[in-house]
Coordinates of C-alpha atoms in Angstrom, one line a residue:
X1 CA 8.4 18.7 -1.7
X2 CA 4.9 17.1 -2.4
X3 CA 5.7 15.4 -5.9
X4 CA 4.3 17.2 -8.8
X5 CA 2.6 15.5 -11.9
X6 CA 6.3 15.6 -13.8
X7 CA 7.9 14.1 -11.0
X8 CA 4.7 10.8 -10.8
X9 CA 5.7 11.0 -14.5
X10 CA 9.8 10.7 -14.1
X11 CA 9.0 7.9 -11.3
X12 CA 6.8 5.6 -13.7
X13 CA 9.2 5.9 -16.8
X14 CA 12.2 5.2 -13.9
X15 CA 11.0 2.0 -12.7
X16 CA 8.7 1.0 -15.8
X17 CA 11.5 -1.6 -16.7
X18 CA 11.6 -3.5 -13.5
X19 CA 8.0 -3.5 -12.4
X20 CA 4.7 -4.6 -14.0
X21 CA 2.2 -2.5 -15.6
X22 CA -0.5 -4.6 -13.6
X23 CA -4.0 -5.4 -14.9
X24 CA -7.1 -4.6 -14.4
X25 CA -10.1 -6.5 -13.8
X26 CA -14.0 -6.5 -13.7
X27 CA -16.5 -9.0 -12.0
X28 CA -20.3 -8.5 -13.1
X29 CA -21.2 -10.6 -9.9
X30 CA -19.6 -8.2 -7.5
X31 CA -20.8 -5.2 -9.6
X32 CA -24.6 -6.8 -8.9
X33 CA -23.5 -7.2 -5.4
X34 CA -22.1 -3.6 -4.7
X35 CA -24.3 -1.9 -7.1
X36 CA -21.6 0.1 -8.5
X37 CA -19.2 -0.4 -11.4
X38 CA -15.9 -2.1 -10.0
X39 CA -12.4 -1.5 -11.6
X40 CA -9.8 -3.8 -9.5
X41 CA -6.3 -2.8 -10.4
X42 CA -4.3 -6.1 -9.7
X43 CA -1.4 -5.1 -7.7
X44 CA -1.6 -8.6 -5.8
X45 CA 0.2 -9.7 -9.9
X46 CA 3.0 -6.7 -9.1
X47 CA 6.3 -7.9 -8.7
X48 CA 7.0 -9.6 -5.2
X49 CA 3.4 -9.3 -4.7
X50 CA 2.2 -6.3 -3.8
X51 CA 2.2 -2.2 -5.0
X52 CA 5.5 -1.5 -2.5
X53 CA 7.8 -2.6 -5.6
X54 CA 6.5 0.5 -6.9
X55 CA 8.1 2.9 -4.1
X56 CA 10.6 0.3 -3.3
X57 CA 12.1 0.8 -6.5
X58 CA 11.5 4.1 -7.3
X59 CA 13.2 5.2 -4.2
X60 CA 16.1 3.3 -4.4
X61 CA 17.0 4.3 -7.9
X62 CA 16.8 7.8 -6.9
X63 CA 20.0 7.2 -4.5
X64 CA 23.2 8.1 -5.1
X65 CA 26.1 5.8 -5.6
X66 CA 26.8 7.5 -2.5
X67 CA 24.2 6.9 -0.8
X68 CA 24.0 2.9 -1.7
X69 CA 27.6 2.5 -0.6
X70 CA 26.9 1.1 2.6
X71 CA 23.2 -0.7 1.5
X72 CA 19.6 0.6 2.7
X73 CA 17.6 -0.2 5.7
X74 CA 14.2 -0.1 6.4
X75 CA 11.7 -1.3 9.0
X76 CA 8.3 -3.5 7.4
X77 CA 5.9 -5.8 8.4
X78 CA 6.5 -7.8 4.9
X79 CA 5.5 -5.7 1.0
X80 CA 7.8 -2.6 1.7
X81 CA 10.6 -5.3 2.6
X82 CA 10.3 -6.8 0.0
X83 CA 9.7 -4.1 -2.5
X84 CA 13.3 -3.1 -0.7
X85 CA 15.0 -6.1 -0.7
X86 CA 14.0 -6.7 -4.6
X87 CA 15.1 -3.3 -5.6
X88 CA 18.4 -3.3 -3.4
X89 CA 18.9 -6.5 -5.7
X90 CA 18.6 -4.7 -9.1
X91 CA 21.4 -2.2 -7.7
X92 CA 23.4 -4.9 -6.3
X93 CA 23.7 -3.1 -3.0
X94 CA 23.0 -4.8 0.7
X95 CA 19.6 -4.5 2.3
X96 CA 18.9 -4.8 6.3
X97 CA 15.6 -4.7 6.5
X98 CA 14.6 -5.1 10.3
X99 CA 10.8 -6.7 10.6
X100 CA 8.5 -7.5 13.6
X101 CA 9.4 -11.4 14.7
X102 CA 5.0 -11.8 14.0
X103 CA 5.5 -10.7 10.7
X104 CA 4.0 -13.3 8.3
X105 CA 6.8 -16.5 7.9
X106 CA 5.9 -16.2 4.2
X107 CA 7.1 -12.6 3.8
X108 CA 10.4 -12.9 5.9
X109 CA 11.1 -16.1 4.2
X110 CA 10.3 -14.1 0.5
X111 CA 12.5 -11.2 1.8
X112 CA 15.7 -13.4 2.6
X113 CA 14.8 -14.8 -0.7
X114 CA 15.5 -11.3 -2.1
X115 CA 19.1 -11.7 -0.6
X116 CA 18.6 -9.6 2.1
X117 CA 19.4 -9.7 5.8
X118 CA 16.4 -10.4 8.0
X119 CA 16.5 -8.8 11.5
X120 CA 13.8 -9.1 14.0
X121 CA 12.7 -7.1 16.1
X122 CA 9.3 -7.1 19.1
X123 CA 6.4 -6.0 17.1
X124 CA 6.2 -2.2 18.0
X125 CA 6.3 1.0 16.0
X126 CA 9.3 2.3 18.9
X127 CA 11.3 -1.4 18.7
X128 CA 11.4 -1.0 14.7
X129 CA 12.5 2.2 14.8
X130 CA 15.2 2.0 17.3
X131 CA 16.4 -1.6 15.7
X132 CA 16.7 0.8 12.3
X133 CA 18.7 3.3 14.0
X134 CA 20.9 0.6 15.2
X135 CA 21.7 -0.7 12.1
X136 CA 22.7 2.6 10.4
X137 CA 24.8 3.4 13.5
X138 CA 26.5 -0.1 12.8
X139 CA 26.6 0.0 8.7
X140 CA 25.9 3.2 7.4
X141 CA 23.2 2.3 5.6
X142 CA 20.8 4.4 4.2
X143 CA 17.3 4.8 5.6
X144 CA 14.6 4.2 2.8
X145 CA 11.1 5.3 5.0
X146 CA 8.3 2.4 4.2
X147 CA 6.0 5.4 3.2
X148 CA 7.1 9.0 4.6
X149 CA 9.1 9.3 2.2
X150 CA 8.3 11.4 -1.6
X151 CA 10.1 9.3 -3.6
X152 CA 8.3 6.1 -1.8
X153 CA 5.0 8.2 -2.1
X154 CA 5.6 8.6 -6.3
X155 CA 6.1 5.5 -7.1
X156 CA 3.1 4.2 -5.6
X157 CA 1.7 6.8 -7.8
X158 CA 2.3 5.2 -10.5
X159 CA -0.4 2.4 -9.9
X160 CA -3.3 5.1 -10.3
X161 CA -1.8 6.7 -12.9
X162 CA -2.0 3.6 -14.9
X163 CA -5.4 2.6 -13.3
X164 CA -6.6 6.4 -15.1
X165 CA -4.4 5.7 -18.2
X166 CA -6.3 2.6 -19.0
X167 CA -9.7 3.3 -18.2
X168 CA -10.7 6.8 -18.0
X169 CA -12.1 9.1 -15.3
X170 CA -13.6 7.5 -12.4
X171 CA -16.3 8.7 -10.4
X172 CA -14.4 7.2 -6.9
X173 CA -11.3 5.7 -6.6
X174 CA -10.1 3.5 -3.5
X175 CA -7.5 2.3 -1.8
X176 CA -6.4 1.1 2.0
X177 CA -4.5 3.0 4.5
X178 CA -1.8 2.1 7.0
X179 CA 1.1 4.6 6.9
X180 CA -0.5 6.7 3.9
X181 CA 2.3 6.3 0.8
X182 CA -0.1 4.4 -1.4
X183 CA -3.7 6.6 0.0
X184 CA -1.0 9.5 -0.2
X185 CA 0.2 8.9 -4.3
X186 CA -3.3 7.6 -5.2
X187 CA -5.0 11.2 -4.1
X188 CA -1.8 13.0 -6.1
X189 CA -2.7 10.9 -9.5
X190 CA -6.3 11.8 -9.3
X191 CA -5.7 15.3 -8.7
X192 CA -3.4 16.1 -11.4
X193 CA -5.2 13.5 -13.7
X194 CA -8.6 12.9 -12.4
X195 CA -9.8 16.3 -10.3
X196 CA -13.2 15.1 -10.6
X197 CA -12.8 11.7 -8.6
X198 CA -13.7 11.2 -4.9
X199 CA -10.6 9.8 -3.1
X200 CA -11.7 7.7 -0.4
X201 CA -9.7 5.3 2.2
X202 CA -10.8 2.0 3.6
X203 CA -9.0 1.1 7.1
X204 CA -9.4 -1.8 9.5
X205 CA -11.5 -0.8 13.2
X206 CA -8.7 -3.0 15.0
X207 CA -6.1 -0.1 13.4
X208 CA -8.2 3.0 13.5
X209 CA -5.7 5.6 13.9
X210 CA -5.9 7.4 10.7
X211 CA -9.3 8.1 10.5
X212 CA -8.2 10.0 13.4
X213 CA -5.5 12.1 11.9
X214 CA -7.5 12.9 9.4
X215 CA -10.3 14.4 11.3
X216 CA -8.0 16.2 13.8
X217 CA -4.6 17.2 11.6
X218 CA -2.4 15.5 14.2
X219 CA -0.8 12.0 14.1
X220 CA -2.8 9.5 16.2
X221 CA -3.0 6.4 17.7
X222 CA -5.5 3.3 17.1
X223 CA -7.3 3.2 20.7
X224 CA -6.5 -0.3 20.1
X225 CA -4.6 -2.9 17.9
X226 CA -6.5 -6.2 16.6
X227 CA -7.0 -7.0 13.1
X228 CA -6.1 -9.7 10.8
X229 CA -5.3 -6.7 8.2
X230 CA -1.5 -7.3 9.0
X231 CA -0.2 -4.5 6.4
X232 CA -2.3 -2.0 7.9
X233 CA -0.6 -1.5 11.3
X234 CA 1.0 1.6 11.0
X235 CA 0.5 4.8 11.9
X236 CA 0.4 7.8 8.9
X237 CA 3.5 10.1 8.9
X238 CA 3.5 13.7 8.6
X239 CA 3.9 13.5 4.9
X240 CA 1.4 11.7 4.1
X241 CA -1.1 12.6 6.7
X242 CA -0.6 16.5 5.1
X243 CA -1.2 15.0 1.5
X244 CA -4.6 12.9 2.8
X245 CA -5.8 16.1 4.6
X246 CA -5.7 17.9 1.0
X247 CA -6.6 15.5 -1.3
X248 CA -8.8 12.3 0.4
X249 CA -12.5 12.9 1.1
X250 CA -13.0 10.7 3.6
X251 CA -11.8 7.1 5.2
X252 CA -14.2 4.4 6.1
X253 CA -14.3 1.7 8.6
X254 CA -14.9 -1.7 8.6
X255 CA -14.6 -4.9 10.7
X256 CA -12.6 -8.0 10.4
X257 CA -15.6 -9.7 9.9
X258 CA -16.4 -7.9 6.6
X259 CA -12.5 -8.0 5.6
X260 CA -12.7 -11.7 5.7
X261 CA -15.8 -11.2 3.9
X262 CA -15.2 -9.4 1.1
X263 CA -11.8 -11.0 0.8
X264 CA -13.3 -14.4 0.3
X265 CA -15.8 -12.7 -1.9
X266 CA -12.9 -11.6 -4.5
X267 CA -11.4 -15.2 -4.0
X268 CA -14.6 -17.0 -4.9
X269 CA -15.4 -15.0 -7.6
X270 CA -12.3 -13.6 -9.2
X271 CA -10.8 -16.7 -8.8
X272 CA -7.3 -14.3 -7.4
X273 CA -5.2 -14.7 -4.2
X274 CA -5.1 -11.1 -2.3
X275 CA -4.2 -10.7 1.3
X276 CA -6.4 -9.2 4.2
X277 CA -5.7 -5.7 3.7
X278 CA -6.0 -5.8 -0.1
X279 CA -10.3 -6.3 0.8
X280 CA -10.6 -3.7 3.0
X281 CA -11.6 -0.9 0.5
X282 CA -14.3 -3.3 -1.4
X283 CA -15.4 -4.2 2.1
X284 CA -15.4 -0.1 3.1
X285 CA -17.8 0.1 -0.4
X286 CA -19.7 -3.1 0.8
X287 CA -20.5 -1.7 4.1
X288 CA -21.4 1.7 2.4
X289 CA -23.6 0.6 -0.6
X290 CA -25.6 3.3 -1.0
X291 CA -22.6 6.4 -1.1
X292 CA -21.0 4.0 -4.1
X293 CA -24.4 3.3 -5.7
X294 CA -24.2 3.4 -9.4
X295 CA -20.6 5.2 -9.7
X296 CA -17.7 3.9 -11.8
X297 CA -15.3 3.1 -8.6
X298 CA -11.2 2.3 -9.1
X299 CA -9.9 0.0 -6.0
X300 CA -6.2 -0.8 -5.7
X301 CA -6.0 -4.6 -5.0
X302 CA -2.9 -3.8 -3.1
X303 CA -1.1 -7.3 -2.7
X304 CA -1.3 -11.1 -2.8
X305 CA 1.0 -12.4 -0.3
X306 CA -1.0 -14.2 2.1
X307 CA 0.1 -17.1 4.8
X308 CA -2.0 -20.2 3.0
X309 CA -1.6 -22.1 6.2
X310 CA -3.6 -19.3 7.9
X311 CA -6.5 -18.4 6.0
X312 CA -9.5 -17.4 7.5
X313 CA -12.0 -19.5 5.8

């Protein structure tokens, strides 16, 4: 069941003691820059670095003493296994969290870090899955989905709900989209909280596929993969592609070239680390000027855990 404002609400005050209320922060230059008025909510300062601790937790708290018995699994490039690994922790159950062997060193490191086990896996959507059925087959663990999943999809919630809580109504509020649970409980907060807001997504042209779910209702595929947006690879699931098809206005494109851009941008003048796929909504608004123009516009800076050995500048 799509959550409900009570069940955002039961999620936040669930996980409130073991994640950070994040904070939120403004940049007059990049307000001159983008003509618009610029809230960044700081996720890249969430525990283990990125808005997944949110769902991670959330989810895993939900679960039975039943259902921990044997551990969770999950498949992730990097945030969601951590976010699972670090909430696995809290419960002090096992975690197998299978990730593609390209996956950033930094995350897999951070994950085993967590105390979980690390498995690898070829980097494609069909070798993830299988390698997760695998392990449940073997351990009976339970499968925590990165993002189709309504308990995953509430906690991220939360993030907007404090991003409203804080600040007020916004005119736009925007956030990136790879499989949809943080796009998917952004659009719920603003409904129930802020009707008024214009939802809109920011995703990477070297991962294009939701842009085409949402325009035709079915679950799609990038006509091609190349983008240095590394947590943005996935496709949406039917959860959260029916929740985006309700509640998003629209999702923009942009190129690596204005990622790295408008990442370097925040960098330079925020003077905070966020990863590639945390820029791609400011480089969506960048890219767009005139549809942000004057409006008070909420971006979720999604994470901070970027490979300094490979930055791209």
């Amino acid at each position: 069941m799509i959550p409900t404002l009570s069940t955002i609400t039961a999620a936040h005050e669930r996980i409130r003691p073991y994640v950070h209320h994040t904070p939120t922060m403004t940049c007059q230059t990049l307000n001159r820059i983008s003509g618009a008025d610029v809230y960044f909510k700081c996720e890249n300062f969430q525990k283990i670095g990125a808005f997944k601790a949110r769902g991670g937790v959330n989810a895993v708290l939900s679960l039975t003493p039943e259902e921990l018995q044997n551990g969770v699994t999950t498949h992730s490039s990097g945030n969601h296994a951590q976010a699972l690994a670090y909430a696995a922790g809290l419960v002090g159950a096992k975690a197998y969290i299978v990730m593609p062997r390209t996956a950033p060193q930094v995350k897999k490191d951070a994950v085993r870090g967590y105390g979980a086990e690390v498995i690898e896996c070829e980097p494609t959507l069909d070798a993830r899955e299988s390698t997760v059925e695998q392990v449940i087959a073997e351990y009976g663990a339970t499968m925590i989905h990165p993002f189709d999943d309504y308990r995953v999809i509430a906690g991220q919630a939360t993030a907007t709900k404090e991003l409203i809580e804080d600040h007020g109504e916004f005119d736009i509020i925007m956030a990136p989209v790879g499989g949809g649970g943080l796009l998917s409980g952004t659009a719920l907060s603003a409904h129930y909280m802020n009707p008024k807001a214009e939802i809109i997504a920011g995703e990477p042209e070297g991962a294009g596929d939701a842009v085409l779910s949402f325009k035709t209702g079915n679950i799609e595929k990038a006509p091609y993969i190349d983008t240095i947006a590394d947590g943005l690879l996935t496709s949406l699931g039917t959860k959260t592609l029916e929740i985006i098809r309700l509640h998003v206005k629209d999702i923009l494109l942009v190129s690596d070239p204005e990622i790295i851009a408008a990442m370097r941008l925040i960098w330079e003048r925020m003077k905070i680390v966020i990863e590639p796929s945390s820029a791609v909504p400011f480089a969506a608004l960048l890219r767009n000027k005139e549809r942000f123009e004057g409006k008070k516009v909420g971006i979720i800076l999604t994470g901070g855990n970027v490979d300094l050995g490979k930055l791209p500048f």
